[in-house]
Coordinates of C-alpha atoms in Angstrom, one line a residue:
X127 CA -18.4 -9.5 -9.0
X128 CA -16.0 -6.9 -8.2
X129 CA -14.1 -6.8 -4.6
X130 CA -12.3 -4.5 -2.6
X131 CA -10.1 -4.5 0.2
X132 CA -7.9 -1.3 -0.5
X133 CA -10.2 0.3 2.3
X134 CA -13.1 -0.9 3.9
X135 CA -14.0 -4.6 3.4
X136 CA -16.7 -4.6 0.0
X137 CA -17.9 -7.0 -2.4
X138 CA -20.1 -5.3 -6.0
X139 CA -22.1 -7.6 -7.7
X140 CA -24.3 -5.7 -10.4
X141 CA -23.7 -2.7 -9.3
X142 CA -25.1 -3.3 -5.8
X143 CA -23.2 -3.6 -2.7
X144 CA -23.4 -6.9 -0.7
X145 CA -23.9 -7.8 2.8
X146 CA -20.4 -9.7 4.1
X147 CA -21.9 -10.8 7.2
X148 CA -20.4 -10.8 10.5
X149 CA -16.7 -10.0 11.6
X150 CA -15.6 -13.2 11.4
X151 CA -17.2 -13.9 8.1
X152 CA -15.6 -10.6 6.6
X153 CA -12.4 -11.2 8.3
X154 CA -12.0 -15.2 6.4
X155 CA -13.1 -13.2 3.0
X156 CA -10.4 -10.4 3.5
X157 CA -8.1 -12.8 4.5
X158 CA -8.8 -15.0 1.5
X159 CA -8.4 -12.4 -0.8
X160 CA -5.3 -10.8 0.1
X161 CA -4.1 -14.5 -0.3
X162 CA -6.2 -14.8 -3.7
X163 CA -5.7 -17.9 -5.8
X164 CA -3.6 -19.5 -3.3
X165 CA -4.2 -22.6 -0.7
X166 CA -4.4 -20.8 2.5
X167 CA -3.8 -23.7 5.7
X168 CA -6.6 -23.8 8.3
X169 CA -4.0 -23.3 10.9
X170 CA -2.9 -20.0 9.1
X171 CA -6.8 -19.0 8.7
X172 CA -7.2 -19.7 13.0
X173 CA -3.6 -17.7 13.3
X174 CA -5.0 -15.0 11.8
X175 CA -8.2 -14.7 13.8
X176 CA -7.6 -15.5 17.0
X177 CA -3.8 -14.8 17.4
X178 CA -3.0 -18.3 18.2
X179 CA -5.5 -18.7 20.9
X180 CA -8.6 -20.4 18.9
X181 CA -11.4 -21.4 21.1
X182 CA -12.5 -24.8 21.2
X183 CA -15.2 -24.6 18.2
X184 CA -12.7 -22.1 15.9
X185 CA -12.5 -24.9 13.2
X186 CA -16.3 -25.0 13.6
X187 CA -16.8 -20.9 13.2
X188 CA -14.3 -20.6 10.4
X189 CA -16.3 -23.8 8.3
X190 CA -19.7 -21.9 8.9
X191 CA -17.7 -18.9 7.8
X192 CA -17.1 -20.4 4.4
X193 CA -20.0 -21.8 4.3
X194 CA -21.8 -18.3 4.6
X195 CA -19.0 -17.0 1.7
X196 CA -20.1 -19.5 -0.2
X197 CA -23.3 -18.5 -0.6
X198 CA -22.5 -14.8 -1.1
X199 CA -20.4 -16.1 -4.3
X200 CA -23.0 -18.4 -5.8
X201 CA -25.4 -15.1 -5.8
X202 CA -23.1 -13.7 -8.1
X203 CA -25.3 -12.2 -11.4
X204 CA -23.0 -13.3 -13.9
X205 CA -22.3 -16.9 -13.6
X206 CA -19.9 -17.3 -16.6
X207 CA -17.4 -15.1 -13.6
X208 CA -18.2 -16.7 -10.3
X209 CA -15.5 -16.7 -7.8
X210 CA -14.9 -20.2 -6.1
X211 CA -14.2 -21.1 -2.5
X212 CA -12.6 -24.8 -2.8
X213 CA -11.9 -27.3 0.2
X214 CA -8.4 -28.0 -0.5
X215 CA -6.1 -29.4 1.5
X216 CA -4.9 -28.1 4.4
X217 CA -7.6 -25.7 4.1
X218 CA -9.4 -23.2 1.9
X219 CA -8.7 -21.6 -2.1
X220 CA -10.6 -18.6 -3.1
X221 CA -10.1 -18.1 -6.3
X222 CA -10.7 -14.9 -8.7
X223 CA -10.0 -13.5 -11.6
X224 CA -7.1 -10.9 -10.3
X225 CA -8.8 -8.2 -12.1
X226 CA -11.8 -8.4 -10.1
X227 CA -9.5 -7.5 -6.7
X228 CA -8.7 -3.8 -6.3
X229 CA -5.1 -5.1 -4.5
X230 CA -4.1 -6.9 -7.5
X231 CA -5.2 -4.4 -10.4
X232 CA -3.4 -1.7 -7.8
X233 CA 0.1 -4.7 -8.2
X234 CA 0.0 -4.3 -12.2
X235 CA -0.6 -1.0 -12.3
X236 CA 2.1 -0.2 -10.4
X237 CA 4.5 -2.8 -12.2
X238 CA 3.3 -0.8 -14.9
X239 CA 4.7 2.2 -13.6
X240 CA 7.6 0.9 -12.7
X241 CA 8.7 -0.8 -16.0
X242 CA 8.1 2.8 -17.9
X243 CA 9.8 4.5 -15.5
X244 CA 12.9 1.6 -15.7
X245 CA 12.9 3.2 -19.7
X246 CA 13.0 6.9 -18.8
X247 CA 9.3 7.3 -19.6
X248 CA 8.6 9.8 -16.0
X249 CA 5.4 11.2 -17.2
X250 CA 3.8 7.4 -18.1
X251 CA 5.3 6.3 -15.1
X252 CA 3.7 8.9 -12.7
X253 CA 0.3 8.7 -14.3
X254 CA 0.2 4.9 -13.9
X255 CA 1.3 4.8 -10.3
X256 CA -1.4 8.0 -10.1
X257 CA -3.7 5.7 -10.9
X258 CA -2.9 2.7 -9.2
X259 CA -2.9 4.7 -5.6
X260 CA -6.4 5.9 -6.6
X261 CA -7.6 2.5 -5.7
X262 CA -6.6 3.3 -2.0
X263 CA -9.7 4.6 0.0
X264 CA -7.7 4.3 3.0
X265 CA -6.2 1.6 5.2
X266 CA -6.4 -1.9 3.5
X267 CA -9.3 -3.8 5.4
X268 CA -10.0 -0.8 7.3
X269 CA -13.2 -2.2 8.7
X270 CA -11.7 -5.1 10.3
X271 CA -8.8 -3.1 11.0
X272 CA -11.4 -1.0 13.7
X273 CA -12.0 -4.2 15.5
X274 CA -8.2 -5.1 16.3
X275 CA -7.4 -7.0 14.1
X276 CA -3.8 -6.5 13.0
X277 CA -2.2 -8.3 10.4
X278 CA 1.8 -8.5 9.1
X279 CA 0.0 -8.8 5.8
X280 CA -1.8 -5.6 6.6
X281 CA 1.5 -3.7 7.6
X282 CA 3.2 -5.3 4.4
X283 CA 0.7 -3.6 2.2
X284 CA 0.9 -0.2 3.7
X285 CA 4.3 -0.7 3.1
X286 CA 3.6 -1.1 -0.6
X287 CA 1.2 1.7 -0.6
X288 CA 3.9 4.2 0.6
X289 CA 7.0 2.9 -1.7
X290 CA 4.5 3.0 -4.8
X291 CA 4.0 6.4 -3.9
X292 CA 7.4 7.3 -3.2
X293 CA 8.1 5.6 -7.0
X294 CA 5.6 8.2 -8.2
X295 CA 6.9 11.4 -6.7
X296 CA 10.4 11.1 -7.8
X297 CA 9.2 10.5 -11.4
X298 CA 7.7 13.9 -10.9
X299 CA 10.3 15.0 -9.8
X300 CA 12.1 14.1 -13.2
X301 CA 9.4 15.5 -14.8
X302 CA 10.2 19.2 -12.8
X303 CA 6.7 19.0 -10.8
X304 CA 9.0 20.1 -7.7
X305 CA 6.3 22.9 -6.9
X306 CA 3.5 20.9 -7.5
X307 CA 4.4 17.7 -4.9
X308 CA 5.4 20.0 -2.2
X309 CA 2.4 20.4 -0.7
X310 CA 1.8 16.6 -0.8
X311 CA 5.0 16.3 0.7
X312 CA 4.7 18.9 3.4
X313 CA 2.0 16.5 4.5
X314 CA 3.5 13.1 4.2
X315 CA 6.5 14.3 6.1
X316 CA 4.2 15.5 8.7
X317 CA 2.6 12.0 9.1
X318 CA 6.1 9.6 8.3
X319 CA 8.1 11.9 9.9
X320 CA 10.9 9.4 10.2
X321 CA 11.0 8.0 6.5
X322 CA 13.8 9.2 4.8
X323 CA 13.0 9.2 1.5
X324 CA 9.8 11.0 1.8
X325 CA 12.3 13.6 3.6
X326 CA 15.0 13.2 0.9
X327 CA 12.2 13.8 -1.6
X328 CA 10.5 17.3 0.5
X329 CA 14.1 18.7 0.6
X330 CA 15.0 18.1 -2.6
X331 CA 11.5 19.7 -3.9
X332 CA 11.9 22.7 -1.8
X333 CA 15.3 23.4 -2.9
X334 CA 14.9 23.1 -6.8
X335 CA 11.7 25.6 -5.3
X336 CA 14.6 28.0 -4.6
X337 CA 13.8 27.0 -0.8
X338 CA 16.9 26.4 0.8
X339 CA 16.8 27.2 4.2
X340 CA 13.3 25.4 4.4
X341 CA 15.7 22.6 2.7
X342 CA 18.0 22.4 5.8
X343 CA 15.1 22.6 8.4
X344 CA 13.7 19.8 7.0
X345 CA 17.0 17.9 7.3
X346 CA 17.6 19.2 11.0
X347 CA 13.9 18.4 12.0
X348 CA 14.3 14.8 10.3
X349 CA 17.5 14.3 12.4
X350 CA 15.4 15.4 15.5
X351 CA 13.3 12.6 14.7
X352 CA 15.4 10.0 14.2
X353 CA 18.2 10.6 17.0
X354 CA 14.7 10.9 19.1
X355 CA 12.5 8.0 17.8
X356 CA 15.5 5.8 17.0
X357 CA 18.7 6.4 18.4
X358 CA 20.1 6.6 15.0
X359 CA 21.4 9.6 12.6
X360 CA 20.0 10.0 9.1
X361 CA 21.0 7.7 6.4
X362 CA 23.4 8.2 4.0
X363 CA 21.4 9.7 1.3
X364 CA 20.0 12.4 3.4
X365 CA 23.3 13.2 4.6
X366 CA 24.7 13.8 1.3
X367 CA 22.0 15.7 -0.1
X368 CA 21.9 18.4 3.1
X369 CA 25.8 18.5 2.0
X370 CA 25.0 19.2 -1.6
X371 CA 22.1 21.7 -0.7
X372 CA 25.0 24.0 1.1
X373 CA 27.0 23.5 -1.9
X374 CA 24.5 24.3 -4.2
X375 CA 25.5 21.3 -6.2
X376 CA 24.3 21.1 -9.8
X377 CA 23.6 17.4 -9.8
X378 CA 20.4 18.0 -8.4
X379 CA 19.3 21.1 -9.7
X380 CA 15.9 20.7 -11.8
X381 CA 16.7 18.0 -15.0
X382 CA 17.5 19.5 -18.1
X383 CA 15.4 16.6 -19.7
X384 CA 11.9 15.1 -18.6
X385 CA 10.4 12.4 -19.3

């Protein structure tokens, strides 16, 4: 039984897709998995979906919940792998074998990543964080997200999402793949407009691209939108690298080594 929640809400048992049931049934699963293997409080289950304002017979809809859940996971076609939903005081444990959750192969792939790029390995670093965002089939939970629902722990993971990704861009950017992620970036810029690294990381791509002036417009526009959005000037990092693109500082022209 595989499950995803990097996207849409889905649970693969043999190769065919389950039904999850109703909102509130696939709401308790996806909030149970992105809380995987740990005891998750009633009270935190009712937070979560109803925003503190539970009706009368919430602890009643979240037990038939489980109880639906349950089911679904004693279908499962290999028994020697099935996923259990305990009672466990204050409330509920589903628990998985973390390779059977998209989020938490996506977590140790990207640790992965991480730990070779820590050594200088660029190229194993940027093809394991490659692979780890491939997991992503859009916004975590997405079908639940289209009903309202809007959870920190939804915000935390796109959060994830994007620093993974901006992990993986500047290895290739040690590897020299400047003209390769500009494109990518040109993008991402577009949409996170006021995230400075993504805009550190397009300015310093289309200068080592002998790009300049499309450098410094990057910089000004990311001011714009920062001054505008947040009453505050770019960071630091920006600041010194628009300084060091008019300088045509060698410390970040193209690495004579990749890795």
């Amino acid at each position: 039984m595989k499950f995803s929640v990097l996207g849409s809400t889905e649970v693969v048992d043999g190769g065919a897709q389950l039904e999850l049931g109703g909102v509130k049934q696939r709401a308790i699963l996806g909030y149970l998995l992105l809380h995987a293997n740990k005891v998750v409080p009633t009270s935190q289950i009712l937070q979560a979906m109803w925003e503190g304002n539970p009706p009368p017979t919430a602890r009643k809809m979240v037990q038939n919940a489980v109880s639906g859940i349950r089911r679904m996971l004693a279908a499962n076609t290999d028994p020697t792998t099935t996923p259990l939903l305990r009672t466990h005081r204050p409330g509920y444990q589903l628990r998985v074998d973390v390779q059977s959750v998209d989020l938490f192969v996506f977590r140790s792939l990207v640790r992965d990543g991480r730990s070779a790029i820590s050594e200088g390995a660029h190229a194993l670093g940027a093809e394991r964080l490659r692979e780890a965002l491939s997991l992503w089939r859009g916004r975590a939970l997405a079908d639940l997200v289209e009903t309202g629902i809007c959870w920190s722990e939804l915000t935390a993971l796109e959060d994830e999402r994007l620093s993974a990704l901006e992990d993986r861009l500047d290895a290739e950017l040690a590897c020299g793949r400047h003209r390769e992620i500009t494109p990518e970036l040109e993008v991402l810029t577009a949409t996170e407009p006021m995230r400075e690294r993504l805009c550190l990381q397009f300015m310093l791509a289309l200068y080592r691209s002998g790009r300049q002036a499309d450098a410094l417009r990057v910089y000004r526009r990311t001011r714009e939108a920062l001054i505008d959005g947040l009453g505050l000037e770019p960071g630091r990092g920006l600041q010194e690298l628009q300084q060091r693109i008019l300088e045509h500082d060698a410390a970040i022209q193209v690495p004579a080594l990749v890795g």
